[in-house]
Short mmCIF file of C-alpha atoms in Angstrom, two decimals:
data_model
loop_
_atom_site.label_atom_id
_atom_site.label_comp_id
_atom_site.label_asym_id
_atom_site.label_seq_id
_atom_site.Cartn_x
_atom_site.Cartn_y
_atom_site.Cartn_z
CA UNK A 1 -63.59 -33.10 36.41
CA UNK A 2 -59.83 -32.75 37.43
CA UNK A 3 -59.12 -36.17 36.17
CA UNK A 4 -60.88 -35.89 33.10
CA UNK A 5 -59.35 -32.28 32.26
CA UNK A 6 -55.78 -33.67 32.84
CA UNK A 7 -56.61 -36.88 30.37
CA UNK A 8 -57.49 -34.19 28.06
CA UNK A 9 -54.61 -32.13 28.63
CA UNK A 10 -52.24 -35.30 28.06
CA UNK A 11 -54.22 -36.50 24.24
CA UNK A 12 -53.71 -32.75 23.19
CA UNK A 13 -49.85 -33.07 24.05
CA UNK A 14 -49.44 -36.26 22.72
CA UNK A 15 -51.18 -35.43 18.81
CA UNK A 16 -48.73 -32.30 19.26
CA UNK A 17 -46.18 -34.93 19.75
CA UNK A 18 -47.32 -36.87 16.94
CA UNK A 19 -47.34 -34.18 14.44
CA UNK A 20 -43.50 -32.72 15.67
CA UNK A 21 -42.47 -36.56 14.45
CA UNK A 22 -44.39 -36.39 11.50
CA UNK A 23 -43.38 -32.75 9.87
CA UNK A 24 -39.50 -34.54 10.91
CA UNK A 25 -40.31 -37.36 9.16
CA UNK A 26 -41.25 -35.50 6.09
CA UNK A 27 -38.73 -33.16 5.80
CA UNK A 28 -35.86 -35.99 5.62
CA UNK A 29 -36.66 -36.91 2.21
CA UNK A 30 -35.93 -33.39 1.16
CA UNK A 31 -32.31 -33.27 3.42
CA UNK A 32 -31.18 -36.14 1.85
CA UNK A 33 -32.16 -34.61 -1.96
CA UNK A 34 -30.28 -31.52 -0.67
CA UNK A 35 -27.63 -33.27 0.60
CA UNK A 36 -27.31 -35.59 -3.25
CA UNK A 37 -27.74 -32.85 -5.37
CA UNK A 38 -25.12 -32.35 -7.96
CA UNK A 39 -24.49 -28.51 -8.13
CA UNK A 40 -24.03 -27.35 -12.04
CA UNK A 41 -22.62 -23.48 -12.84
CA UNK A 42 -22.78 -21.75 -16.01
CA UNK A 43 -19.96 -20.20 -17.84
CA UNK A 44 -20.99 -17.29 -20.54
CA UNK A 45 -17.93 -16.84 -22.38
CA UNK A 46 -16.86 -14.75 -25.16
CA UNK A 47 -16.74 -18.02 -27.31
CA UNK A 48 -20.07 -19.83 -25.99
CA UNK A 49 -21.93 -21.41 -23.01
CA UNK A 50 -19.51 -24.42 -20.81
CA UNK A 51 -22.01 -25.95 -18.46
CA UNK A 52 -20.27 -28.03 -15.73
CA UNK A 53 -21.26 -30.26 -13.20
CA UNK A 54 -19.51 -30.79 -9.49
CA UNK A 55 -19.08 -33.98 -7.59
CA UNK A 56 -19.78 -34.60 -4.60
CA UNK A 57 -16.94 -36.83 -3.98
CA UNK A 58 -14.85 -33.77 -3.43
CA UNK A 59 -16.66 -31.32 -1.27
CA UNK A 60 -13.88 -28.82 -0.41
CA UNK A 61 -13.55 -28.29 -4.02
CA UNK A 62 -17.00 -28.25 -5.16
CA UNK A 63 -17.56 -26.07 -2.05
CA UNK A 64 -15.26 -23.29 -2.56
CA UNK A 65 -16.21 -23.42 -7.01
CA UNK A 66 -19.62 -22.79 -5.55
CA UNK A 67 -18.60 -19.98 -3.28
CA UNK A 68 -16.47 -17.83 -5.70
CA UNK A 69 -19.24 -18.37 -8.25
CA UNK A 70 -22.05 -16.90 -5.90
CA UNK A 71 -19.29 -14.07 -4.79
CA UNK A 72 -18.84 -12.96 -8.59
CA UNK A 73 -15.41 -13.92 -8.69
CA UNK A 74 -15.35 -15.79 -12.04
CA UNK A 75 -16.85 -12.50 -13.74
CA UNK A 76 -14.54 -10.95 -16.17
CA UNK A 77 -11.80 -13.44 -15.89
CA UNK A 78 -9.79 -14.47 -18.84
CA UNK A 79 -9.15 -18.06 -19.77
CA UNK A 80 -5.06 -16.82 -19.45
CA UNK A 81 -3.58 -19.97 -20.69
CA UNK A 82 -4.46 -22.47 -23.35
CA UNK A 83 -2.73 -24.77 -24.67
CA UNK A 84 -3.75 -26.80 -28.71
CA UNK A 85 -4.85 -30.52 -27.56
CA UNK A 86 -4.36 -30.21 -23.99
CA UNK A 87 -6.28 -27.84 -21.72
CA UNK A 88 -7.41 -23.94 -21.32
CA UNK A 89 -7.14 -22.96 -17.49
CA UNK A 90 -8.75 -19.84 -15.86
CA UNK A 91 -9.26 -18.41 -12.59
CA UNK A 92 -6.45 -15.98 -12.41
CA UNK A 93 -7.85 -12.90 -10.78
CA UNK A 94 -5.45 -10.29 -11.95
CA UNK A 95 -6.90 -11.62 -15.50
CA UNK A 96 -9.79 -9.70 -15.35
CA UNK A 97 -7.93 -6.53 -15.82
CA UNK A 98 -4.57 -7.36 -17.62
CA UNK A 99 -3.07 -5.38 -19.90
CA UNK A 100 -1.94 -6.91 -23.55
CA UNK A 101 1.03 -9.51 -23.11
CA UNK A 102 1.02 -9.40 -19.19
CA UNK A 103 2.09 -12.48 -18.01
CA UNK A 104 -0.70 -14.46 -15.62
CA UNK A 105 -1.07 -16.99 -13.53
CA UNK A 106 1.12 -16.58 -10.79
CA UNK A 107 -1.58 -13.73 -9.06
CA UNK A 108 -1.28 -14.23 -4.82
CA UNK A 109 -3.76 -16.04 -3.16
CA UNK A 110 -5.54 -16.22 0.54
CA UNK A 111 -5.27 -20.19 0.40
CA UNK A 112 -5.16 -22.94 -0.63
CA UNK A 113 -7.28 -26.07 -1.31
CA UNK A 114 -6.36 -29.95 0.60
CA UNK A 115 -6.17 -32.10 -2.77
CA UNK A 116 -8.74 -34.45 -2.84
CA UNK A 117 -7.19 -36.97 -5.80
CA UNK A 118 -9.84 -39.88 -5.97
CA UNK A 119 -7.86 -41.52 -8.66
CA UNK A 120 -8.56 -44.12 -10.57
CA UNK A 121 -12.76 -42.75 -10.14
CA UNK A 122 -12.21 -39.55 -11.08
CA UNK A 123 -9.31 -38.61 -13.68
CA UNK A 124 -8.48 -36.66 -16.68
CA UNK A 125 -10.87 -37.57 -19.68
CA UNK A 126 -11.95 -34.96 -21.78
CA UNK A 127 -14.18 -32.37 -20.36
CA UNK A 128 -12.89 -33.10 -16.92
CA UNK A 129 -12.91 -29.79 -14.94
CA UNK A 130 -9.85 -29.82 -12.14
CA UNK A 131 -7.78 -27.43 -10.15
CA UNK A 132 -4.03 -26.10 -10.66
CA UNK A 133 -1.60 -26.09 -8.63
CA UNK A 134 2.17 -24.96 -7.64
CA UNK A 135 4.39 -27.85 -8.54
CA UNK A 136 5.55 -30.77 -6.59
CA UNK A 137 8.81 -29.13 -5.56
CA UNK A 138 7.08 -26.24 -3.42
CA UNK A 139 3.65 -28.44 -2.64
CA UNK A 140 4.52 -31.67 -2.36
CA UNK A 141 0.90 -32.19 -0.45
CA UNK A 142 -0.65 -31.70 -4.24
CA UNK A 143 -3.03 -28.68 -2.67
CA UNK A 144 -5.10 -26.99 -5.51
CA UNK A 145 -4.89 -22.91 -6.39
CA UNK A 146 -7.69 -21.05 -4.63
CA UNK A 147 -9.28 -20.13 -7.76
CA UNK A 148 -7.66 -21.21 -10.40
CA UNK A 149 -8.73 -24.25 -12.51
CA UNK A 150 -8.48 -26.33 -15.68
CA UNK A 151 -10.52 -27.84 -18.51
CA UNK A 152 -9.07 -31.11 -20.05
CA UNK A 153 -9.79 -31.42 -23.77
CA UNK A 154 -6.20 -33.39 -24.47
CA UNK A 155 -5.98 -36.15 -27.65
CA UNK A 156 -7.16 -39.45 -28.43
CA UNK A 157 -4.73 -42.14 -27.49
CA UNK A 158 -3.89 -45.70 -29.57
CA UNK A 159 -2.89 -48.76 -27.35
CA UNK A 160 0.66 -48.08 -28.75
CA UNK A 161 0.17 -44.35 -27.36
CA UNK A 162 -1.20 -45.57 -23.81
CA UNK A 163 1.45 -48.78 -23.56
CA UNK A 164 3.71 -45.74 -23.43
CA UNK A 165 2.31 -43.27 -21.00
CA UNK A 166 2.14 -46.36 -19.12
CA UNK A 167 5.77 -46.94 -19.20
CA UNK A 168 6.14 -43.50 -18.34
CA UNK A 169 3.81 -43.23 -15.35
CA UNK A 170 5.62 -46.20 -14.01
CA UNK A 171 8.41 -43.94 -13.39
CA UNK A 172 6.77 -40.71 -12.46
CA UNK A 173 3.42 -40.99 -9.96
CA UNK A 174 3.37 -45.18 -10.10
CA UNK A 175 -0.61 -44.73 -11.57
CA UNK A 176 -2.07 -47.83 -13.40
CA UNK A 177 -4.41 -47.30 -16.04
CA UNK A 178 -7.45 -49.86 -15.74
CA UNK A 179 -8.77 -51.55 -19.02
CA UNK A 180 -12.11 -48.96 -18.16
CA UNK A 181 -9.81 -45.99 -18.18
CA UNK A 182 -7.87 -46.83 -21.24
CA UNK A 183 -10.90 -46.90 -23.25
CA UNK A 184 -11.80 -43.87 -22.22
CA UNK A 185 -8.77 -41.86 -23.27
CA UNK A 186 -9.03 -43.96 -26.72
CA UNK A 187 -12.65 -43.66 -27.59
CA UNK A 188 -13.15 -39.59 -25.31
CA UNK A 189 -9.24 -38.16 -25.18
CA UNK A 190 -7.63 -36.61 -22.28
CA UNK A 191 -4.56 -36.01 -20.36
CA UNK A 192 -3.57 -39.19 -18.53
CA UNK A 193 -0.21 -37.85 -17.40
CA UNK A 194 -2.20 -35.57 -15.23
CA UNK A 195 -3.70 -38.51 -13.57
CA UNK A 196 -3.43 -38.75 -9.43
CA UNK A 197 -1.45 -35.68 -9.72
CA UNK A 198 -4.24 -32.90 -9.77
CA UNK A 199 -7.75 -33.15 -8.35
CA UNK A 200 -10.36 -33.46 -10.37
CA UNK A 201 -13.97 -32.30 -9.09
CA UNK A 202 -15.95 -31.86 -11.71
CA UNK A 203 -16.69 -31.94 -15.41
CA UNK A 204 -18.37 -30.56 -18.69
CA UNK A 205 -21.71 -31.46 -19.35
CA UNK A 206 -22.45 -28.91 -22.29
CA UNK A 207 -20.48 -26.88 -24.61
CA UNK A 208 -17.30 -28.88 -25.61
CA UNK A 209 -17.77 -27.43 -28.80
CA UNK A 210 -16.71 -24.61 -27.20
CA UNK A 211 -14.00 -25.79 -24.85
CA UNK A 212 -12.53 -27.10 -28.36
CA UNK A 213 -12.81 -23.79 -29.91
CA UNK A 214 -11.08 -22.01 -27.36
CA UNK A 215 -8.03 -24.69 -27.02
CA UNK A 216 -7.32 -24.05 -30.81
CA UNK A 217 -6.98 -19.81 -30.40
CA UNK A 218 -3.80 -18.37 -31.52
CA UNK A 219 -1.50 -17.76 -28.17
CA UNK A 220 1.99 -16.17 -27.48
CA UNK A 221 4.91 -17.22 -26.35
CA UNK A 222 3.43 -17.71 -22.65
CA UNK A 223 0.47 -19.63 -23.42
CA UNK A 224 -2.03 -16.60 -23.27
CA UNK A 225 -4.39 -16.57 -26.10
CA UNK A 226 -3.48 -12.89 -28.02
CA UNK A 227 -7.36 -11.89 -28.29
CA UNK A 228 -8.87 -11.81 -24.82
CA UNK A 229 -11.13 -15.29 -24.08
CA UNK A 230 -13.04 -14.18 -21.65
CA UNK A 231 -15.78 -15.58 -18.87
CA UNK A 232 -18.23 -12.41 -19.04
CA UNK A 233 -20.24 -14.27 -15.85
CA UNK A 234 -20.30 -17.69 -13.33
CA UNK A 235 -23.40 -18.54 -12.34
CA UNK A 236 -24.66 -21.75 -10.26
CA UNK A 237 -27.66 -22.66 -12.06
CA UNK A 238 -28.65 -25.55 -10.29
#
């Protein structure tokens, strides 16, 4: 009776066993959809819906985006400056409060991002979502603003227009456009002068009607669109 009780004992161990590997097993489908998934957040604004989508290829980015999103920081921010045929940037926190003609953008921050350029896969076509930054001179390591980011909408290029960026970038950040990329910026638009320069994590999937709309408000002298633009709420959405 001892033997067979202990033989027993063992079968009921192992099909525990069995079942451990099993409820592992199915769960890694679902870790590696988790793991794959391409976050997108919502902006309401006071001119229409953006809907953008992270990559993946730059965690730290998408990571933090995600973060002040979920914390509410977004809420109430003003797109602060915006410039015709070229980009509207937001993300300034003092924004969300200014007064008339206060001059934004420069607002202290608790850090500060490790650039994660993955030029020539990700750059500056139109729609592309990517982070400021101080300038070269006092961040030569190219780390993004906190919180502060960008929207490309920029201009369609002719091969006469991109034969002389080209020329240009050969002097400036040494970036070579591929045939792929040149297309791009003459069928889409976009910024190519921004290219390896500023990271780029994510971009627009809906509402460059209104990314358009915004880039063509009247601003002053500093950029800042004179009637209030306005994200009224961030919210991750999938």
């Amino acid at each position: 009776m001892k033997f067979l009780m202990e033989t027993h004992t063992n079968r009921f161990d192992m099909k525990k066993i069995f079942l451990a590997i099993l409820l592992l097993v199915a769960q890694l489908p679902l870790v590696a959809q988790e793991d794959t998934l391409r976050h997108e957040v919502l902006l309401e604004t006071t001119k229409g819906n953006i809907l953008l989508a992270l990559y993946n290829e730059t965690p730290k980015h998408r990571d933090n985006f995600l973060k002040l999103t979920r914390e509410g920081f977004y809420d109430g921010v003003l797109f602060h400056r915006v410039i015709q045929n070229f980009m509207i940037q937001s993300g300034d926190s003092a924004s969300r409060h200014a007064q008339p003609g206060q001059l934004l953008g420069d607002s202290k921050e608790n850090y500060q991002i490790p650039a994660e350029i993955l030029y020539p896969k990700l750059f500056h076509k139109r729609g592309a979502l990517a982070a400021a930054r101080e300038g070269n001179d006092v961040n030569p390591q190219r780390e993004s603003s906190m919180s502060q980011f960008y929207i490309v909408y920029g201009r369609r290029y002719t091969d006469e227009m991109l034969d002389k960026m080209q020329a240009r970038l050969d002097t400036t950040s040494h970036v070579v456009m591929s045939p792929e990329i040149r297309d791009a910026y003459k069928k889409y638009g976009g910024t190519p002068h921004l290219d390896n320069e500023y990271t780029v994590f994510g971009e627009v999937l809906e509402g460059m009607d209104v990314v358009r709309e915004i880039q063509w408000v009247d601003t002053d002298k500093n950029d800042r669109p004179k009637e209030d633009v306005r994200i009224l709420k961030a919210t991750v959405v999938k």
